[in-house]
CSV table of C-alpha atoms in Angstrom, one decimal:
chain,number,residue,atom,x,y,z
A,8,MET,CA,4.5,4.8,11.1
A,9,THR,CA,5.3,7.2,13.9
A,10,PHE,CA,4.9,10.0,11.4
A,11,LEU,CA,1.4,8.9,10.7
A,12,LYS,CA,0.5,8.3,14.3
A,13,ARG,CA,2.1,11.4,15.8
A,14,GLY,CA,3.5,13.7,13.1
A,15,VAL,CA,0.3,14.0,11.0
A,16,PRO,CA,-2.1,14.8,14.0
A,17,LEU,CA,0.4,17.4,15.4
A,18,GLY,CA,0.6,18.9,11.9
A,19,ILE,CA,-3.2,19.0,11.5
A,20,ALA,CA,-3.6,20.7,14.9
A,21,PHE,CA,-0.9,23.2,14.0
A,22,LEU,CA,-2.3,24.0,10.6
A,23,MET,CA,-5.9,24.3,11.8
A,24,GLY,CA,-4.9,26.4,14.8
A,25,VAL,CA,-2.8,28.9,12.8
A,26,LEU,CA,-5.3,29.2,10.0
A,27,MET,CA,-8.3,29.7,12.3
A,28,ALA,CA,-6.4,32.3,14.4
A,29,PHE,CA,-5.2,34.0,11.3
A,30,GLN,CA,-8.6,34.2,9.5
A,31,TYR,CA,-10.0,36.2,12.4
A,32,TYR,CA,-7.8,39.1,11.4
A,33,VAL,CA,-8.5,38.9,7.7
A,34,PRO,CA,-11.7,40.8,6.9
A,35,HIS,CA,-12.2,39.2,3.5
A,36,GLU,CA,-15.1,37.2,2.1
A,37,HIS,CA,-12.8,34.2,1.4
A,38,SER,CA,-11.8,34.3,5.0
A,39,LYS,CA,-15.4,34.2,6.2
A,40,ALA,CA,-16.2,31.4,3.7
A,41,PHE,CA,-13.3,29.4,5.0
A,42,LEU,CA,-14.5,29.8,8.6
A,43,GLU,CA,-18.0,28.7,7.6
A,44,LEU,CA,-16.6,25.7,5.7
A,45,MET,CA,-14.4,24.6,8.6
A,46,THR,CA,-17.2,25.1,11.1
A,47,ARG,CA,-19.4,22.8,8.9
A,48,TRP,CA,-16.7,20.2,8.8
A,49,ASP,CA,-16.4,20.4,12.5
A,50,LYS,CA,-20.2,19.9,12.8
A,51,ILE,CA,-20.0,16.8,10.6
A,52,ILE,CA,-17.1,15.3,12.6
A,53,ALA,CA,-18.8,16.0,15.9
A,54,GLY,CA,-21.9,14.2,14.4
A,55,PHE,CA,-19.8,11.0,14.0
A,56,ALA,CA,-18.5,11.5,17.6
A,57,VAL,CA,-22.1,11.1,18.9
A,58,PHE,CA,-22.0,7.5,17.7
A,59,ILE,CA,-18.9,6.8,19.7
A,60,GLY,CA,-20.8,8.1,22.8
A,61,ALA,CA,-23.8,5.9,22.0
A,62,TYR,CA,-21.6,2.9,21.5
A,63,SER,CA,-19.8,3.6,24.8
A,64,LEU,CA,-23.1,3.8,26.8
A,65,PHE,CA,-24.6,0.7,25.1
A,66,HIS,CA,-21.3,-1.2,25.8
A,67,LEU,CA,-21.4,-0.2,29.5
A,68,HIS,CA,-24.9,-1.4,30.0
A,69,TYR,CA,-24.4,-4.5,27.9
A,70,THR,CA,-21.4,-5.4,30.1
A,71,ARG,CA,-23.5,-4.8,33.2
A,72,ILE,CA,-26.2,-7.2,31.9
A,73,LYS,CA,-23.7,-9.8,30.8
A,74,ARG,CA,-21.9,-9.8,34.1
A,75,ARG,CA,-25.1,-9.7,36.1
A,76,ALA,CA,-23.7,-6.7,38.0
A,77,ALA,CA,-25.8,-5.2,40.9
A,78,GLY,CA,-29.0,-3.7,39.4
A,79,TRP,CA,-28.3,-5.1,36.0
A,80,GLY,CA,-32.0,-5.4,35.2
A,81,TYR,CA,-32.4,-1.7,35.1
A,82,SER,CA,-29.9,-1.5,32.2
A,83,PHE,CA,-32.6,-3.1,30.0
A,84,PHE,CA,-34.6,0.2,30.3
A,85,VAL,CA,-31.7,2.2,28.8
A,86,PHE,CA,-31.9,0.0,25.7
A,87,VAL,CA,-35.7,0.2,25.6
A,88,GLY,CA,-35.7,4.0,25.9
A,89,ALA,CA,-33.0,4.4,23.3
A,90,PHE,CA,-34.3,1.9,20.7
A,91,VAL,CA,-38.0,3.1,21.0
A,92,THR,CA,-36.8,6.8,20.6
A,93,ILE,CA,-34.4,6.0,17.7
A,94,ALA,CA,-37.1,3.8,16.0
A,95,PHE,CA,-39.7,6.5,16.1
A,96,GLY,CA,-37.1,9.1,15.0
A,97,LEU,CA,-36.1,7.0,12.0
A,98,TYR,CA,-39.7,6.3,11.2
A,99,ASN,CA,-40.2,10.1,11.1
A,100,GLY,CA,-44.0,10.0,11.1
A,101,GLY,CA,-44.1,7.6,8.1
A,102,GLU,CA,-41.7,9.7,5.9
A,103,ALA,CA,-38.5,7.8,6.9
A,104,PHE,CA,-35.3,9.4,8.1
A,105,TRP,CA,-33.9,10.4,4.7
A,106,HIS,CA,-36.7,13.1,4.3
A,107,ASP,CA,-36.8,16.3,6.3
A,108,LYS,CA,-37.9,16.0,9.9
A,109,LYS,CA,-41.6,16.0,10.4
A,110,GLU,CA,-43.2,18.0,13.3
A,111,GLY,CA,-45.7,16.5,15.7
A,112,THR,CA,-44.5,12.9,15.4
A,113,MET,CA,-44.3,10.2,18.0
A,114,PHE,CA,-40.6,11.1,18.4
A,115,ASP,CA,-41.6,14.7,19.5
A,116,TRP,CA,-44.3,13.1,21.8
A,117,ILE,CA,-41.6,11.1,23.5
A,118,TYR,CA,-39.4,14.1,23.9
A,119,MET,CA,-42.3,16.3,25.3
A,120,ASN,CA,-43.7,13.7,27.6
A,121,ILE,CA,-40.7,11.7,28.8
A,122,GLN,CA,-37.5,13.7,28.4
A,123,VAL,CA,-38.7,17.2,29.3
A,124,PRO,CA,-40.6,16.2,32.5
A,125,ALA,CA,-37.9,13.8,33.6
A,126,GLY,CA,-35.1,16.3,33.0
A,127,ALA,CA,-37.0,19.2,34.7
A,128,THR,CA,-37.9,17.0,37.7
A,129,ILE,CA,-34.3,15.7,38.2
A,130,PHE,CA,-33.0,19.3,38.2
A,131,SER,CA,-35.8,20.4,40.5
A,132,ILE,CA,-34.9,17.6,43.0
A,133,LEU,CA,-31.6,19.4,43.3
A,134,ALA,CA,-33.4,22.2,45.1
A,135,PHE,CA,-34.0,19.8,48.1
A,136,PHE,CA,-30.5,18.5,48.1
A,137,MET,CA,-29.0,22.0,47.8
A,138,ALA,CA,-31.1,23.2,50.7
A,139,SER,CA,-30.2,20.2,52.9
A,140,ALA,CA,-26.5,20.5,51.9
A,141,ALA,CA,-26.6,24.2,52.7
A,142,TYR,CA,-28.2,23.5,56.1
A,143,ARG,CA,-25.4,21.1,57.0
A,144,THR,CA,-22.4,23.1,55.6
A,145,PHE,CA,-23.4,26.8,55.9
A,146,ARG,CA,-22.1,27.7,59.3
A,147,ALA,CA,-21.0,31.2,60.0
A,148,ARG,CA,-17.7,30.0,61.5
A,149,THR,CA,-15.5,32.6,59.9
A,150,VAL,CA,-16.0,36.2,58.6
A,151,GLU,CA,-15.7,34.9,55.0
A,152,SER,CA,-18.3,32.1,55.4
A,153,THR,CA,-20.6,34.7,57.1
A,154,VAL,CA,-20.2,37.0,54.0
A,155,LEU,CA,-21.1,34.0,51.7
A,156,LEU,CA,-24.1,33.1,53.8
A,157,VAL,CA,-25.5,36.7,54.0
A,158,ALA,CA,-25.0,37.2,50.3
A,159,ALA,CA,-26.8,33.9,49.5
A,160,ILE,CA,-29.7,34.8,51.8
A,161,ILE,CA,-30.1,38.3,50.4
A,162,VAL,CA,-30.0,37.1,46.8
A,163,MET,CA,-32.6,34.3,47.5
A,164,LEU,CA,-34.9,36.7,49.4
A,165,GLY,CA,-34.5,39.4,46.8
A,166,ARG,CA,-35.7,37.1,44.0
A,167,VAL,CA,-39.1,36.3,45.7
A,168,PRO,CA,-42.1,38.5,46.6
A,169,VAL,CA,-41.6,37.7,50.3
A,170,GLY,CA,-38.2,39.6,50.2
A,171,ALA,CA,-40.0,42.8,49.3
A,172,LEU,CA,-42.6,42.2,52.0
A,173,ILE,CA,-39.9,41.9,54.7
A,174,SER,CA,-38.1,45.1,53.5
A,175,GLN,CA,-38.2,47.1,50.3
A,176,TYR,CA,-34.4,47.3,50.4
A,177,ILE,CA,-33.9,43.5,50.1
A,178,PRO,CA,-34.5,43.3,46.2
A,179,VAL,CA,-32.4,46.5,45.8
A,180,ALA,CA,-29.6,44.9,47.8
A,181,ALA,CA,-29.9,41.7,45.8
A,182,ASP,CA,-29.6,43.6,42.6
A,183,TRP,CA,-26.6,45.5,43.9
A,184,ILE,CA,-24.8,42.2,45.0
A,185,MET,CA,-25.4,40.7,41.5
A,186,GLY,CA,-24.4,43.9,39.7
A,187,VAL,CA,-21.3,45.0,41.7
A,188,PRO,CA,-19.4,42.6,43.9
A,189,ASN,CA,-20.6,39.5,42.0
A,190,LEU,CA,-19.8,41.1,38.6
A,191,ALA,CA,-16.3,42.2,39.8
A,192,ALA,CA,-15.4,38.7,41.1
A,193,LYS,CA,-16.9,37.0,38.0
A,194,ARG,CA,-14.9,39.4,35.8
A,195,GLY,CA,-11.7,38.6,37.7
A,196,ILE,CA,-12.3,34.9,37.4
A,197,LEU,CA,-13.2,35.2,33.7
A,198,LEU,CA,-10.0,37.1,32.9
A,199,GLY,CA,-7.9,34.4,34.6
A,200,VAL,CA,-9.8,31.6,32.9
A,201,SER,CA,-9.4,33.4,29.5
A,202,LEU,CA,-5.7,33.9,29.9
A,203,GLY,CA,-5.4,30.2,30.8
A,204,ALA,CA,-7.5,29.1,27.8
A,205,ILE,CA,-5.4,31.2,25.5
A,206,ALA,CA,-2.1,29.8,26.9
A,207,THR,CA,-3.5,26.2,26.6
A,208,SER,CA,-4.5,26.9,23.0
A,209,ILE,CA,-1.0,28.2,22.1
A,210,LYS,CA,0.4,25.1,23.7
A,211,ILE,CA,-1.9,22.8,21.6
A,212,ILE,CA,-1.1,24.6,18.4
A,213,PHE,CA,2.7,24.3,18.9
A,214,GLY,CA,2.4,20.7,20.1
A,215,VAL,CA,3.5,21.3,23.7
A,216,GLU,CA,0.1,20.0,25.0
A,217,ARG,CA,-0.6,16.5,23.5
A,218,GLN,CA,-3.1,15.1,25.9
A,219,TYR,CA,-5.8,14.9,23.2
A,220,LEU,CA,-3.7,12.3,21.3
A,221,GLY,CA,-4.2,9.8,24.1
A,222,GLY,CA,-1.6,7.3,25.3
A,223,GLY,CA,0.6,4.9,23.2
A,224,ASP,CA,3.0,5.7,20.3
B,11,MET,CA,-39.9,-6.3,57.4
B,12,ARG,CA,-38.8,-3.0,56.1
B,13,LYS,CA,-38.4,-4.4,52.5
B,14,ASP,CA,-41.9,-5.7,52.7
B,15,ARG,CA,-43.2,-2.3,53.8
B,16,ASP,CA,-41.4,-0.6,50.9
B,17,PHE,CA,-42.8,-3.2,48.5
B,18,TRP,CA,-46.3,-2.4,49.7
B,19,ILE,CA,-45.7,1.3,49.5
B,20,LEU,CA,-44.7,0.9,45.9
B,21,VAL,CA,-47.6,-1.3,45.0
B,22,GLY,CA,-50.0,1.0,46.8
B,23,THR,CA,-48.7,4.1,45.1
B,24,LEU,CA,-48.9,2.5,41.7
B,25,ALA,CA,-52.5,1.3,42.4
B,26,LEU,CA,-53.5,4.8,43.6
B,27,PHE,CA,-51.9,6.4,40.5
B,28,GLY,CA,-53.7,3.9,38.3
B,29,ALA,CA,-57.0,4.4,40.1
B,30,VAL,CA,-56.8,8.2,39.9
B,31,ASN,CA,-56.1,8.1,36.1
B,32,ILE,CA,-58.8,5.6,35.4
B,33,SER,CA,-61.3,7.7,37.3
B,34,PHE,CA,-60.1,10.8,35.3
B,35,PHE,CA,-60.7,9.0,32.0
B,36,LEU,CA,-64.1,7.7,33.2
B,37,VAL,CA,-65.4,11.1,34.3
B,38,GLY,CA,-64.1,12.8,31.2
B,39,ARG,CA,-61.4,14.9,33.0
B,40,LEU,CA,-58.9,13.3,30.6
B,41,GLN,CA,-59.8,12.2,27.0
B,42,VAL,CA,-58.6,9.0,25.3
B,43,ASN,CA,-56.0,10.6,23.0
B,44,TRP,CA,-52.3,10.9,22.7
B,45,GLU,CA,-52.1,14.4,24.3
B,46,ASP,CA,-53.9,13.4,27.5
B,47,PHE,CA,-52.1,10.0,27.6
B,48,GLY,CA,-48.9,12.1,27.4
B,49,ILE,CA,-50.0,14.1,30.5
B,50,VAL,CA,-50.6,10.9,32.4
B,51,LEU,CA,-47.1,9.6,31.4
B,52,ALA,CA,-45.4,12.9,32.3
B,53,ALA,CA,-47.2,13.0,35.7
B,54,GLY,CA,-46.1,9.4,36.3
B,55,ILE,CA,-42.5,10.2,35.5
B,56,THR,CA,-42.6,13.3,37.6
B,57,LEU,CA,-44.0,11.5,40.7
B,58,THR,CA,-41.6,8.6,40.1
B,59,MET,CA,-38.6,10.9,40.1
B,60,TYR,CA,-39.8,12.7,43.3
B,61,SER,CA,-40.2,9.3,45.0
B,62,PHE,CA,-36.3,9.4,45.3
B,63,LEU,CA,-36.9,12.0,48.0
B,64,TYR,CA,-38.3,9.2,50.2
B,65,LYS,CA,-35.5,6.8,49.3
B,66,ASP,CA,-33.9,5.1,46.3
B,67,ASN,CA,-36.5,2.6,44.8
B,68,PRO,CA,-37.0,0.4,41.8
B,69,ALA,CA,-39.6,2.8,40.2
B,70,PHE,CA,-37.1,5.6,40.3
B,71,LYS,CA,-34.3,3.5,38.9
B,72,ILE,CA,-36.5,2.4,36.0
B,73,ALA,CA,-37.5,6.0,35.2
B,74,GLU,CA,-33.8,7.1,35.5
B,75,ASN,CA,-32.5,4.5,33.2
B,76,MET,CA,-35.3,5.0,30.7
B,77,TYR,CA,-34.5,8.8,30.8
B,78,VAL,CA,-30.9,8.1,29.9
B,79,GLY,CA,-31.9,5.9,27.0
B,80,VAL,CA,-34.4,8.4,25.7
B,81,ALA,CA,-31.9,11.2,26.0
B,82,LEU,CA,-29.4,9.2,24.0
B,83,GLY,CA,-31.9,8.3,21.3
B,84,TYR,CA,-33.0,11.9,21.1
B,85,THR,CA,-29.4,13.1,20.7
B,86,VAL,CA,-28.7,10.5,18.0
B,87,ILE,CA,-31.8,11.4,15.9
B,88,ILE,CA,-31.3,15.2,16.3
B,89,THR,CA,-27.6,14.8,15.3
B,90,TRP,CA,-28.8,13.1,12.1
B,91,PHE,CA,-31.5,15.7,11.3
B,92,ASN,CA,-29.5,18.8,12.3
B,93,ALA,CA,-25.9,17.9,11.3
B,94,LEU,CA,-25.3,14.8,9.3
B,95,LYS,CA,-28.4,14.9,7.0
B,96,PRO,CA,-28.2,18.6,5.9
B,97,ASP,CA,-24.4,18.9,5.9
B,98,LEU,CA,-23.3,15.5,4.6
B,99,TYR,CA,-26.1,13.2,3.3
B,100,ASP,CA,-28.1,15.8,1.3
B,101,PRO,CA,-25.2,17.7,-0.4
B,102,LEU,CA,-22.8,14.8,-0.9
B,103,LEU,CA,-24.3,11.3,-0.8
B,104,VAL,CA,-27.7,12.0,-2.5
B,105,PRO,CA,-26.2,13.8,-5.5
B,106,LEU,CA,-23.5,11.1,-5.7
B,107,PHE,CA,-26.1,8.4,-6.4
B,108,THR,CA,-28.8,10.4,-8.2
B,109,TRP,CA,-26.8,12.9,-10.2
B,110,GLU,CA,-29.6,15.5,-9.8
B,111,ARG,CA,-27.0,18.1,-9.0
B,112,THR,CA,-23.2,18.3,-8.6
B,113,PRO,CA,-22.0,16.7,-5.3
B,114,GLU,CA,-20.0,18.8,-2.9
B,115,TYR,CA,-16.8,16.7,-3.2
B,116,LEU,CA,-15.1,18.8,-0.5
B,117,LEU,CA,-17.3,17.1,2.1
B,118,PHE,CA,-15.4,13.8,1.5
B,119,ALA,CA,-12.7,15.2,3.8
B,120,PRO,CA,-14.9,15.6,7.0
B,121,MET,CA,-16.7,12.3,6.1
B,122,VAL,CA,-13.3,10.4,6.0
B,123,LEU,CA,-12.3,12.2,9.2
B,124,GLY,CA,-15.6,11.2,10.8
B,125,VAL,CA,-15.1,7.5,9.8
B,126,PHE,CA,-11.5,7.7,11.2
B,127,MET,CA,-13.1,8.9,14.5
B,128,LEU,CA,-15.1,5.7,14.6
B,129,MET,CA,-11.8,3.7,14.3
B,130,ARG,CA,-11.5,4.5,18.0
B,131,LEU,CA,-13.5,1.3,18.5
B,132,SER,CA,-10.9,-0.8,16.8
B,133,THR,CA,-7.7,-1.8,18.7
B,134,ARG,CA,-5.5,-1.9,15.6
B,135,LEU,CA,-6.7,1.2,13.9
B,136,ALA,CA,-7.5,3.4,16.9
B,137,TRP,CA,-4.5,5.7,16.1
B,138,LEU,CA,-6.4,6.9,13.1
B,139,SER,CA,-8.9,8.6,15.4
B,140,ARG,CA,-6.1,11.0,16.4
B,141,TRP,CA,-6.5,12.8,13.0
B,142,PRO,CA,-10.1,14.0,13.5
B,143,PHE,CA,-9.4,14.8,17.2
B,144,ALA,CA,-6.4,16.9,16.1
B,145,PHE,CA,-8.6,18.7,13.6
B,146,VAL,CA,-11.3,19.5,16.2
B,147,VAL,CA,-8.8,20.4,18.9
B,148,GLY,CA,-6.7,22.5,16.5
B,149,LEU,CA,-9.8,24.3,15.1
B,150,GLY,CA,-11.0,25.0,18.6
B,151,ALA,CA,-7.6,26.3,19.8
B,152,GLY,CA,-7.3,28.6,16.7
B,153,ILE,CA,-10.8,30.0,17.2
B,154,THR,CA,-10.3,30.4,21.0
B,155,ILE,CA,-7.2,32.7,20.8
B,156,PRO,CA,-8.7,35.7,19.0
B,157,ASN,CA,-12.2,35.3,20.3
B,158,TYR,CA,-11.2,35.1,23.9
B,159,ILE,CA,-8.8,38.0,23.6
B,160,HIS,CA,-11.6,40.1,22.0
B,161,THR,CA,-14.6,38.9,24.1
B,162,PHE,CA,-13.3,37.9,27.5
B,163,VAL,CA,-10.1,40.0,27.9
B,164,LEU,CA,-10.5,43.3,26.1
B,165,LYS,CA,-14.3,43.5,26.5
B,166,GLN,CA,-14.0,42.8,30.2
B,167,ILE,CA,-11.1,45.2,30.9
B,168,GLU,CA,-12.8,48.0,29.0
B,169,PRO,CA,-15.8,48.5,31.4
B,170,SER,CA,-13.6,47.8,34.4
B,171,LEU,CA,-11.4,50.8,33.6
B,172,ARG,CA,-14.2,53.2,33.0
B,173,PRO,CA,-13.6,56.7,34.4
B,174,VAL,CA,-15.0,57.2,37.9
B,175,PHE,CA,-16.1,60.8,37.1
B,176,SER,CA,-16.8,61.6,33.5
B,177,GLY,CA,-19.9,63.8,34.0
B,178,GLY,CA,-23.5,62.9,34.4
B,179,GLU,CA,-23.2,60.0,36.8
B,180,THR,CA,-24.3,60.0,40.5
B,181,VAL,CA,-21.9,59.5,43.4
B,182,TYR,CA,-23.5,56.0,43.9
B,183,MET,CA,-22.6,55.0,40.4
B,184,SER,CA,-19.0,56.3,40.8
B,185,ILE,CA,-18.6,54.3,44.0
B,186,ASN,CA,-19.9,51.2,42.2
B,187,THR,CA,-17.4,51.8,39.3
B,188,LEU,CA,-14.6,52.1,41.8
B,189,LEU,CA,-15.7,49.0,43.7
B,190,ILE,CA,-15.8,46.9,40.5
B,191,LEU,CA,-12.3,48.0,39.7
B,192,LEU,CA,-11.1,47.1,43.2
B,193,GLY,CA,-12.9,43.8,43.0
B,194,VAL,CA,-11.4,42.8,39.6
B,195,ILE,CA,-7.9,43.7,40.7
B,196,SER,CA,-8.1,42.1,44.1
B,197,VAL,CA,-9.5,38.9,42.7
B,198,LEU,CA,-6.8,38.8,40.0
B,199,ILE,CA,-4.2,39.3,42.8
B,200,TYR,CA,-5.7,36.6,44.9
B,201,PHE,CA,-5.2,34.1,41.9
B,202,PHE,CA,-1.6,35.4,41.3
B,203,PHE,CA,0.5,32.8,43.1
B,204,SER,CA,4.0,33.9,41.8
B,205,THR,CA,4.3,36.3,44.8
B,206,GLU,CA,3.8,35.4,48.4
B,207,HIS,CA,0.5,36.9,49.8
B,208,LYS,CA,2.1,39.0,52.5
B,209,GLY,CA,2.1,42.8,53.4
B,210,PRO,CA,0.1,45.0,50.9
B,211,ILE,CA,-0.4,42.0,48.5
B,212,GLY,CA,-1.8,40.0,51.4
B,213,VAL,CA,-4.3,42.8,52.3
B,214,VAL,CA,-5.5,43.1,48.6
B,215,SER,CA,-5.7,39.4,48.3
B,216,LYS,CA,-7.9,39.3,51.4
B,217,ILE,CA,-10.2,41.8,49.9
B,218,GLY,CA,-10.3,39.5,46.8
B,219,ILE,CA,-11.4,36.6,49.0
B,220,TRP,CA,-14.3,38.8,50.3
B,221,PHE,CA,-15.4,39.6,46.8
B,222,LEU,CA,-15.2,35.9,45.8
B,223,MET,CA,-17.2,34.9,48.9
B,224,VAL,CA,-20.0,37.4,48.0
B,225,SER,CA,-19.9,36.1,44.4
B,226,PHE,CA,-20.1,32.4,45.5
B,227,GLY,CA,-23.0,33.2,47.9
B,228,ALA,CA,-24.8,35.1,45.1
B,229,SER,CA,-24.3,32.3,42.6
B,230,PHE,CA,-25.5,29.8,45.2
B,231,GLY,CA,-28.6,31.8,45.9
B,232,TYR,CA,-29.3,32.3,42.2
B,233,THR,CA,-28.9,28.6,41.5
B,234,VAL,CA,-31.2,27.6,44.3
B,235,MET,CA,-33.9,30.0,43.1
B,236,GLY,CA,-33.5,28.6,39.5
B,237,ARG,CA,-34.1,25.1,40.9
B,238,MET,CA,-37.0,26.4,42.9
B,239,SER,CA,-38.7,27.8,39.8
B,240,LEU,CA,-38.3,24.3,38.2
B,241,LEU,CA,-39.9,22.8,41.2
B,242,ILE,CA,-42.8,25.2,41.0
B,243,GLY,CA,-43.1,24.4,37.3
B,244,ARG,CA,-43.4,20.7,38.0
B,245,THR,CA,-45.8,21.2,40.9
B,246,MET,CA,-48.0,23.5,38.7
B,247,PHE,CA,-47.9,20.8,36.0
B,248,LEU,CA,-49.2,18.2,38.5
B,249,LEU,CA,-51.8,20.5,40.1
B,250,LYS,CA,-53.0,22.2,36.9
B,251,ASP,CA,-52.5,20.0,33.8
B,252,TRP,CA,-52.9,16.6,35.5
B,253,LEU,CA,-55.1,17.0,38.6
B,254,GLY,CA,-56.9,20.1,37.4
B,255,VAL,CA,-57.2,21.5,40.9
B,256,VAL,CA,-55.6,24.8,40.0
B,257,GLN,CA,-56.9,26.9,37.1
């Protein structure tokens, strides 16, 4: 049983890791076809994973309602939103879900008039919170924090017309900050992150890193 | 007393919103159709979300929870139409029962692995979900190694090591090339913890911190402006599409 619970998944990870790393260096049509097939399999498995996420969210809100936790009444609206959207998605404008997706259905209407405005508004609210957080935390106490503050102000002013009205050099300075020191730092961070990702991938393939198996046997 | 005031603010706002929309429908500013009803709904959601700037309130919580539900429903349906239907249902399950064409039997493997993933919900068979997880993680690890080496290591080192003078460039461009090389090396040294940051290493590491600070400041400014453009977008929607005061 330990073999099925530990040995097989470690073997699958090793096999898939080695095959996928190897196929990159084999410029043959079979190699490309193999990559396409595996990517398709991955897409299908990820599709099933969405249902685990849905179950998890429903379970969380069902428990909140069952236990009458603080604000439990609002959890009903999660179910209302999800079931109405799923129902119209499955109805598919009268053609049912086993046919190709129809455009301009009630499902698209819900997306355009609920999800898009709600998502955009939530993210735009962050502008207020970021401004208030910056006001409270951005203090030019040290040279480093002053550098950060000045860079942020120049980039913000350089992206709006008022920056050019103050001085024609502000947009140029903003472009220079984005294109030179910002690029250099981002590149350094990216190199470090990439080396870390490669090292972790090697550890996963050879079974040194096993966190993805979860706890237990 | 304060709760009463908040209650009346909520009722008053809802009444005002309702009155404005009814008057728009009566004067013909909005037509009785799904498109204009969508504008009213989107305006209502936008205003409800912004009401959080005053304080947390029931209307915001309802809209927030509804948004979570709709986002989940949308993800489930899009997953069906973009992944499961074209890649599993159409090529395997439909031909299997209709025999109109040969089923793609190979797709049984990811289907079984997908079903195994759902076993995560069972206490006795949860261990079976390790197989699809191992497949996904192994596949990702295998793809990561060559792709990261090519895209993020070699392709990033190449322009960093560009010659400072190779003919044709201005002094300004050469200084920038040199600064980028200095920035990359100093940032990498800052993140190199195997040696104590003292002496020359400490000086270079300090330069790395300066580059990082400029980068963090630039990223902050860039993000703020991105959020501002979203804010302008929502405000324009309210003023132009809903109220019609801006053309």
